[in-house]
Coordinates of C-alpha atoms and ligand atoms in Angstrom, one line a residue:
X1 CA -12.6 -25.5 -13.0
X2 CA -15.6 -23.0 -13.6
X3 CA -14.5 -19.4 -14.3
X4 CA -16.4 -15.8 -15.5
X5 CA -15.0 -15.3 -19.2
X6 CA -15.5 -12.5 -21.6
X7 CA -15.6 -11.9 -25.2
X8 CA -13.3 -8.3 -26.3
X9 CA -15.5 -6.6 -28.3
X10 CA -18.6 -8.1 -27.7
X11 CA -21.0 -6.3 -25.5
X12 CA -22.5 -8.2 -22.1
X13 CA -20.5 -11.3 -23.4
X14 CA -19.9 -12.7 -19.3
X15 CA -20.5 -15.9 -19.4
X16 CA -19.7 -19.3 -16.7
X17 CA -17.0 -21.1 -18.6
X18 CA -15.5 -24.7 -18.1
X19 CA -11.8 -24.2 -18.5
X20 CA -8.5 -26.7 -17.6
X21 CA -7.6 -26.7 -13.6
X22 CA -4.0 -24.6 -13.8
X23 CA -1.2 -26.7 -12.3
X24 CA 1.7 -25.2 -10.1
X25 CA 3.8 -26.6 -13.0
X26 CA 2.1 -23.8 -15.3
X27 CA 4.9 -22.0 -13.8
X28 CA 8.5 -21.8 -14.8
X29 CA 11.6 -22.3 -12.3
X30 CA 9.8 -24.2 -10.1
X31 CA 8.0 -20.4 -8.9
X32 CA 4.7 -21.7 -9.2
X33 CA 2.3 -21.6 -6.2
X34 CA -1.3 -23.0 -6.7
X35 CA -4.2 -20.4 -4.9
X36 CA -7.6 -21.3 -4.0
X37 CA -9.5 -18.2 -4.6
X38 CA -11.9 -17.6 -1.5
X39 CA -13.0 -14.0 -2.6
X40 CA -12.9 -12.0 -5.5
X41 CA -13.5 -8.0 -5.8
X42 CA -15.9 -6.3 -8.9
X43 CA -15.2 -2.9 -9.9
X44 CA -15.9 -0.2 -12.6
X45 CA -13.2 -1.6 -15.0
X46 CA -14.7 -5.5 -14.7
X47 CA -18.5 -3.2 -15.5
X48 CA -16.1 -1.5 -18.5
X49 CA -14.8 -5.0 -20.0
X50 CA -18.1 -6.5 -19.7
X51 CA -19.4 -3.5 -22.4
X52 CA -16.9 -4.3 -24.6
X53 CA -15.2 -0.8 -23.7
X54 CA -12.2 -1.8 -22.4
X55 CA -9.9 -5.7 -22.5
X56 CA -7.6 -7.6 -24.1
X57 CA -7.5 -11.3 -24.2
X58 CA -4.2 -13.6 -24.0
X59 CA -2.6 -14.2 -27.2
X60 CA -4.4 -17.2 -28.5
X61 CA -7.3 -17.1 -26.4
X62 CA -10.6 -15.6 -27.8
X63 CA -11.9 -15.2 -23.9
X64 CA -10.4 -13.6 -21.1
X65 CA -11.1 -14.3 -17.9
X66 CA -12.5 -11.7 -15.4
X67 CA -11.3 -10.2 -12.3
X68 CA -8.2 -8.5 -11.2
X69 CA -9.6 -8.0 -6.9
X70 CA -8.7 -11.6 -5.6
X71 CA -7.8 -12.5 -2.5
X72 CA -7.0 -16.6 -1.7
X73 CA -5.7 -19.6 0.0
X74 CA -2.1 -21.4 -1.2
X75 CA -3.4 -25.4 -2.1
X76 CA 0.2 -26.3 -3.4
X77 CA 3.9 -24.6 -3.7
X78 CA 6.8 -25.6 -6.4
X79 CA 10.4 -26.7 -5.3
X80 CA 11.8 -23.2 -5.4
X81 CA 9.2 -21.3 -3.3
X82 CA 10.5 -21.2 0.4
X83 CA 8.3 -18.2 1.4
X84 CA 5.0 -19.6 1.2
X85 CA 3.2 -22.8 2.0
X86 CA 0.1 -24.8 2.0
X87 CA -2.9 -22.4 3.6
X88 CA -1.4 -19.6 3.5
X89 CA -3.6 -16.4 2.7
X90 CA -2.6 -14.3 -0.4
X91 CA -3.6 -11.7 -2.6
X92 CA -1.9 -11.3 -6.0
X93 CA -0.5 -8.0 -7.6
X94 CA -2.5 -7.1 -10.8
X95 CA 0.2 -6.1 -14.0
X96 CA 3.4 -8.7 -15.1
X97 CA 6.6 -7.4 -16.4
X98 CA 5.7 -9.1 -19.8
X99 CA 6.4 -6.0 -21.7
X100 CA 10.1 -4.6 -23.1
X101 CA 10.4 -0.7 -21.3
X102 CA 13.5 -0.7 -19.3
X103 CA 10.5 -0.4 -16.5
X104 CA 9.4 -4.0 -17.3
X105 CA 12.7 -4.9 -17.2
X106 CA 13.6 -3.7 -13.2
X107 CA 10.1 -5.2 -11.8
X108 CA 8.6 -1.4 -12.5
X109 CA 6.2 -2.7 -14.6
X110 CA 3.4 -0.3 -13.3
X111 CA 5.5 2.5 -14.7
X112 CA 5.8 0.7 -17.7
X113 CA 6.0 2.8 -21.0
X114 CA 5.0 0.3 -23.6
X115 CA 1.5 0.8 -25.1
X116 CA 0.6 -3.1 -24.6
X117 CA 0.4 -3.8 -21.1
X118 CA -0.3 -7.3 -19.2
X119 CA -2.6 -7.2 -16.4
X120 CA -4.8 -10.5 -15.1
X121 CA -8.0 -10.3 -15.8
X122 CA -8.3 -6.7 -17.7
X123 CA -5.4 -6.9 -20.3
X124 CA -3.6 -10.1 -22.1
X125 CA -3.3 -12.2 -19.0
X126 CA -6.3 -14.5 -17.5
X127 CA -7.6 -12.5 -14.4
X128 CA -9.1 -14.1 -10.6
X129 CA -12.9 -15.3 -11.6
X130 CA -12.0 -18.6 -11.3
X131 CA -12.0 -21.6 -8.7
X132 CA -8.1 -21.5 -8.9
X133 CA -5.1 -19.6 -10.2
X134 CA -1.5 -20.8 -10.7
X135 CA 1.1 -17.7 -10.2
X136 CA 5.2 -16.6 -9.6
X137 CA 5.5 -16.6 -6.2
X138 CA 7.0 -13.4 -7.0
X139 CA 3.5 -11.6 -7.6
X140 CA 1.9 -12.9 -4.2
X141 CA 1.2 -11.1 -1.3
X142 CA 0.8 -12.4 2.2
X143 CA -2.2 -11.9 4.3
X144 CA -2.1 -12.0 7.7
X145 CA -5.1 -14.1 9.0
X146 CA -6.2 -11.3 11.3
X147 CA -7.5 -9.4 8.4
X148 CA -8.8 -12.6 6.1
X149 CA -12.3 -10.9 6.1
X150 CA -11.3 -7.5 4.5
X151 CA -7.9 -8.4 2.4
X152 CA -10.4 -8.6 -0.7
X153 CA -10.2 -4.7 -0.4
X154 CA -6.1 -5.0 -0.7
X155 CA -6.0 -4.1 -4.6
X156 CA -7.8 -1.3 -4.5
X157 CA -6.3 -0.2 -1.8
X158 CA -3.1 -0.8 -3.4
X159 CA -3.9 2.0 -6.3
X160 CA -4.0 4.7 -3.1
X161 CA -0.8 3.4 -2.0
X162 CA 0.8 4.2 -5.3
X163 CA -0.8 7.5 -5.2
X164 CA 0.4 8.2 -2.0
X165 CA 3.7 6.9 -2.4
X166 CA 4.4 8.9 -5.6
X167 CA 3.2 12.2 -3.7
X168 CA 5.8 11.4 -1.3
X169 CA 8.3 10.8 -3.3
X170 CA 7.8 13.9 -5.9
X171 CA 7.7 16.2 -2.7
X172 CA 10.9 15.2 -1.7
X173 CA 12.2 18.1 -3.5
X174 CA 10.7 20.2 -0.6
X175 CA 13.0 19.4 2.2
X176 CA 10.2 19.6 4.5
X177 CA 6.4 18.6 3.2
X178 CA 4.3 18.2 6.4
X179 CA 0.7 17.7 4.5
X180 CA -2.0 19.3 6.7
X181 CA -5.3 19.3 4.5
X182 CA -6.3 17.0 2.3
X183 CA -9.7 16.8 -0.2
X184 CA -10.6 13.3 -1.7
X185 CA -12.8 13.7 -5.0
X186 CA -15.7 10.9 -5.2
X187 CA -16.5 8.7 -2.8
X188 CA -16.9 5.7 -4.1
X189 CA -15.0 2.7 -2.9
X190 CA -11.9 4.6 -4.1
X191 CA -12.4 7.6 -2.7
X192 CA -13.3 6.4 0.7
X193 CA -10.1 4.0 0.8
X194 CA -8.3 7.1 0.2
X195 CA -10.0 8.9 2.7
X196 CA -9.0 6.1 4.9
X197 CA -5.6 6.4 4.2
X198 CA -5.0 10.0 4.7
X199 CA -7.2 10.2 8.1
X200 CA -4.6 7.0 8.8
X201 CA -1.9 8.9 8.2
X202 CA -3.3 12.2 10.8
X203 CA -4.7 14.5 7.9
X204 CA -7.3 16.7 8.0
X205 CA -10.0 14.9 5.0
X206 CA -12.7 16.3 3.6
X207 CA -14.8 14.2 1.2
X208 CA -16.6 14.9 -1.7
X209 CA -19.2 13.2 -3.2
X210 CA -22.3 13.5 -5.7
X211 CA -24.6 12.6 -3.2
X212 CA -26.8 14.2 -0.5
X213 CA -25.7 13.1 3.1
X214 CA -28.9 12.4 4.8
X215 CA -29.2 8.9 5.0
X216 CA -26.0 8.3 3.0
X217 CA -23.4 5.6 4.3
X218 CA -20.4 6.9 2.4
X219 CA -21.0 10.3 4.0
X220 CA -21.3 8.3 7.3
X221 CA -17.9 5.8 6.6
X222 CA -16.5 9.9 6.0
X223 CA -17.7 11.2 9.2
X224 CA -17.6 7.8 11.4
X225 CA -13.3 8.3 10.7
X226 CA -13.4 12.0 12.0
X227 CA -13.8 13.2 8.1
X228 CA -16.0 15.7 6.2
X229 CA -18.3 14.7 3.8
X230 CA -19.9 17.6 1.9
X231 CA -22.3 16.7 -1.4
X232 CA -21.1 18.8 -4.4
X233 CA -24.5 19.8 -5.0
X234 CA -24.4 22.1 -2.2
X235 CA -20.9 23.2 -2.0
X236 CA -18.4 23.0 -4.6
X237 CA -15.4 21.5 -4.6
X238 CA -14.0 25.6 -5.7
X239 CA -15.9 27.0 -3.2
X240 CA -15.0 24.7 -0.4
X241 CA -11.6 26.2 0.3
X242 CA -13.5 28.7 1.4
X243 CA -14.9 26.9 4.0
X244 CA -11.7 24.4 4.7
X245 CA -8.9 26.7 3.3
X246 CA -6.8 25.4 0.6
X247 CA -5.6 21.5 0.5
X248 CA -1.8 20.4 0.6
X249 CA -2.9 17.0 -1.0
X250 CA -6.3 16.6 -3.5
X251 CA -7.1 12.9 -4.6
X252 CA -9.6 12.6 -7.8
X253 CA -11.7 9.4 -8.0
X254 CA -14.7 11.0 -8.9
X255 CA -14.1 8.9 -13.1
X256 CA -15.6 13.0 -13.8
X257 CA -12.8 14.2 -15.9
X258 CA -13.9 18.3 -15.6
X259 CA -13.8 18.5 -11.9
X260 CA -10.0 18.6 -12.3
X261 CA -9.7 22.0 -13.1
X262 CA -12.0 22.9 -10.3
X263 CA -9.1 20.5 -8.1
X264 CA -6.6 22.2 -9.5
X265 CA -7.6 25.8 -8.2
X266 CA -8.3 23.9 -4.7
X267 CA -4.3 23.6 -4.1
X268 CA -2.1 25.1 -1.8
X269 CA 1.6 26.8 -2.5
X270 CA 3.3 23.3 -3.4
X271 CA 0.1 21.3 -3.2
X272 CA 0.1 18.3 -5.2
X273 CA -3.0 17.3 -7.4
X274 CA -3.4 13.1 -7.8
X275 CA -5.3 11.9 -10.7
X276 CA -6.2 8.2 -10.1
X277 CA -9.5 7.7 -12.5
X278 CA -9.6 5.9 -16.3
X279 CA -11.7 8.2 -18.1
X280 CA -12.8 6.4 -21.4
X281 CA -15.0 9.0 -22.6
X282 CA -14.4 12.0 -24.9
X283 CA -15.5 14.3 -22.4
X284 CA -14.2 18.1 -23.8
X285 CA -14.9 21.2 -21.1
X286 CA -15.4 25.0 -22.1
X287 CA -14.9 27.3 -19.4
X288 CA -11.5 26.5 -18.1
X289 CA -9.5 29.7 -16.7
X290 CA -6.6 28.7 -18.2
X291 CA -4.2 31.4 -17.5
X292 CA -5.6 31.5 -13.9
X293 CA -4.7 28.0 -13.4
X294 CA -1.2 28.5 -15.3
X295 CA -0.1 30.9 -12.9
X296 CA -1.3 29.2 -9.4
X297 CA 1.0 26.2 -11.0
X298 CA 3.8 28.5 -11.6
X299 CA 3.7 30.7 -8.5
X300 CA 2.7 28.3 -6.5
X301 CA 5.2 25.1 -7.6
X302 CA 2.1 23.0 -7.9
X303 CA 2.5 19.7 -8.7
X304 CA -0.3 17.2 -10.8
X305 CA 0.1 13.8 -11.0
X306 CA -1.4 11.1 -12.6
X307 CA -1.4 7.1 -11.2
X308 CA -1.9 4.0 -12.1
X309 CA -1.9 0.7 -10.7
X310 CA 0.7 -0.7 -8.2
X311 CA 4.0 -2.9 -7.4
X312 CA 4.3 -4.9 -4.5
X313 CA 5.9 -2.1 -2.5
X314 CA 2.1 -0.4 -2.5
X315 CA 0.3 -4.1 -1.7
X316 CA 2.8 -4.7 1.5
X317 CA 2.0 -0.8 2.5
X318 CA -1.7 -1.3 1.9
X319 CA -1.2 -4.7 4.2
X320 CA 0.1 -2.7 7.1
X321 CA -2.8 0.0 6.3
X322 CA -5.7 -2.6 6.3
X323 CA -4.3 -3.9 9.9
X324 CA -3.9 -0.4 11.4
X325 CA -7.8 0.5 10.4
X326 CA -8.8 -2.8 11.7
X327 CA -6.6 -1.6 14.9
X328 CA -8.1 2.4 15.1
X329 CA -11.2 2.1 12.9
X330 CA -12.7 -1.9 14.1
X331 CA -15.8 -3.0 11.1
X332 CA -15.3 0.3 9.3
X333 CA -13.9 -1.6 6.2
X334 CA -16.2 -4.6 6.4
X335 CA -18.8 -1.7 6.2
X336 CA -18.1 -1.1 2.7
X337 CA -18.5 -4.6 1.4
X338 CA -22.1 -3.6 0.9
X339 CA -23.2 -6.5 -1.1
X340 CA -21.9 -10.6 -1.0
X341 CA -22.4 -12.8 -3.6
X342 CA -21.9 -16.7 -3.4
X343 CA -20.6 -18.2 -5.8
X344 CA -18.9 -17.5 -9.4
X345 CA -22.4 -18.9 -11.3
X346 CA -24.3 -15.8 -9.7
X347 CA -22.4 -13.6 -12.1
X348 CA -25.5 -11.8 -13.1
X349 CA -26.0 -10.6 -9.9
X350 CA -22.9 -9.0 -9.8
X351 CA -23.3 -7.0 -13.2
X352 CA -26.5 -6.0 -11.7
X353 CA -24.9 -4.1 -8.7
X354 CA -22.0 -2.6 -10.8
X355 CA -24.7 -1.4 -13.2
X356 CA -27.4 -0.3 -10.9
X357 CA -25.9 0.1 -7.7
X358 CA -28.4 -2.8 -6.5
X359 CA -31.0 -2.5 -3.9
X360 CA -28.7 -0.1 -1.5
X361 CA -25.8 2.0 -2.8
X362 CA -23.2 -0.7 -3.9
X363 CA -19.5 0.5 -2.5
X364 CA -18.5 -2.3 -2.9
X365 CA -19.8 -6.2 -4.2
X366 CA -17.7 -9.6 -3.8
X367 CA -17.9 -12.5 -5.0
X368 CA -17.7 -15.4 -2.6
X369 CA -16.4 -18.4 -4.1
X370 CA -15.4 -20.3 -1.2
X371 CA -15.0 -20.5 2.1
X372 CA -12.2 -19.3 4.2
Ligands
LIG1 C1 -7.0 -1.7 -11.7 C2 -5.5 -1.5 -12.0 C3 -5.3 -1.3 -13.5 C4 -6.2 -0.2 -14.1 C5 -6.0 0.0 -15.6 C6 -7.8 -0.7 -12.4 O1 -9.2 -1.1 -12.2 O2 -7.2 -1.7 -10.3 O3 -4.7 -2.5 -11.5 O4 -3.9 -0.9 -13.7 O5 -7.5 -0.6 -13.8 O6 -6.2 -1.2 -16.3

């Protein structure tokens, strides 16, 4: 089968490989399931491995191969797999439980505390830019047909549903946490799925972006949901709470690691602060008013998190979210695929958005590899 490989360490390496068809067998206990992949997602982290900044190949392989947005159709099922069958739609979670933590060990593996971690197509394990993948059953989501044309966006999405989930779960210390307010840092296909999510769950959003808003369609995907959008070049994200008040719940996903001490002065009495972007650089920042922020945390029970990746629990919930946009929101998600491209060979193209932002903004860019 034809797949996108990389070499670690070596810059621009992508290249169209010819590699051996993976069999359902490739799976032990009779798990395996056999997936067609119809559509597969590109993101900063696939622009990242592709520089040579970031990825890990499998032991004994000097390639990996790309991709860890997928979303595909089941071609063939072991003995031991009752829940799926032949043409059924799936996406399939991102990190394995390959590592030793006591995390790893209870299916928590994106919690996991071991330095080396296993994730398809970024980190040790082959990823989804490929004609076919052969996985646990265990690791597969299923995707209801009504949403076949925007389940590509289900990983990401996934990331926000850990986020969120985890901001639940840490203010469960309050007895009551009734979020009101919410600011979403950058957006970019993150941010906006996170804007998404929050307007989905009756917040109050305001986005936050570099860009001006005339003419912008993130500003408009903000607005068209009953959001703000408001360009940080004409209000800061500090100033802003003068205009919106202070936020129970801020989202980062601007990958601008100073903006998070402006976020954390944006917070309400028990606000909570998420930090969801992988900032490779070694970015330092002067100016911080450290004792200021110190005592809002203090005074204020302020909470700042950081996340990373998600379990199953977070794909199923972003399932459920994807249908109830579809349901409230009807072409706002297809909106942000912004750019299609057929087939794996036109790989180029794809490096070409994620570098440039191609001919229009890029929000988003897919690969097509087959039809649904
Ligand atoms: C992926 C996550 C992954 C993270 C760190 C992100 O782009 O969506 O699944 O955990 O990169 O490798």
């Amino acid at each position: 089968m034809k797949a996108i490989a990389i070499t670690p360490g070596i810059k621009n390496s992508a290249k169209l490989i010819e590699t051996r068809d993976p069999k359902v067998g490739d799976i032990k206990g009779g798990r395996g399931v056999l997936v067609e992949v119809l559509k597969a997602g590109a993101c900063g982290t696939d622009r990242e491995i592709n520089d040579a900044e970031y990825g890990v190949a499998p032991a004994g392989s000097e390639h990996l191969i790309l991709g860890h947005e997928n979303f595909g159709r089941v071609v063939e099922v072991g003995p031991n797999v009752s829940e799926l069958k032949p043409g059924d739609l799936v996406v399939a979670t991102v990190r394995r439980p390959c590592g030793t933590s006591i995390y790893d060990l209870i299916g928590q593996q994106d919690f996991t505390t071991d330095n080396e971690y296993y994730e398809h197509g970024i980190s040790r394990l082959h990823g989804f830019w490929a004609e076919y993948y052969a996985e646990d059953a265990d690791f597969l989501i299923k995707i209801p047909p009504a949403i076949a044309d925007i389940a590509v966006l289900l990983e990401p999405l996934s990331i926000i549903e850990k986020g969120i989930k985890q901001a639940e779960d840490i203010q469960r210390r309050l007895d009551i946490w009734r979020p009101k307010t919410a600011a979403v840092l950058g957006t970019g296909n993150v941010g906006l799925l996170t804007v998404l999510a929050l307007r989905l769950r009756g917040m109050e959003v305001h986005g936050f972006g570099l860009e001006l808003p005339e003419g912008y369609l993130n500003a408009g995907l903000c607005t068209d949901i009953g959001a703000t959008y408001d360009s940080t070049q004409e209000l800061s994200v500090t100033e802003s709470v003068k205009k919106y008040g202070d936020y129970d719940l801020v989202f980062e996903a601007t990958g601008y690691s100073p903006i998070m001490f402006e976020a954390m002065q944006t917070l309400n009495e028990n606000g909570i602060l998420i930090l969801s972007s992988v900032t490779g650089g070694d970015r330092t920042t002067d100016g911080v008013p450290s004792d200021l922020i110190n005592q809002q945390f203090v005074l204020g029970n302020r909470v700042m998190v950081g996340t990373v990746n998600a379990n199953r629990e977070h794909f199923e919930a972003g399932v459920r979210d994807l249908a109830l946009a579809e349901a409230m929101y009807g072409g706002w998600l297809g909106r942000m695929i912004t750019h299609r491209v057929k087939g794996l060979d036109n790989f180029a193209k794809i490096f070409e958005i994620l570098e440039n932002g191609g001919e229009h903004s890029a929000i988003k860019a897919i690969f097509e590899v087959a039809e649904i």
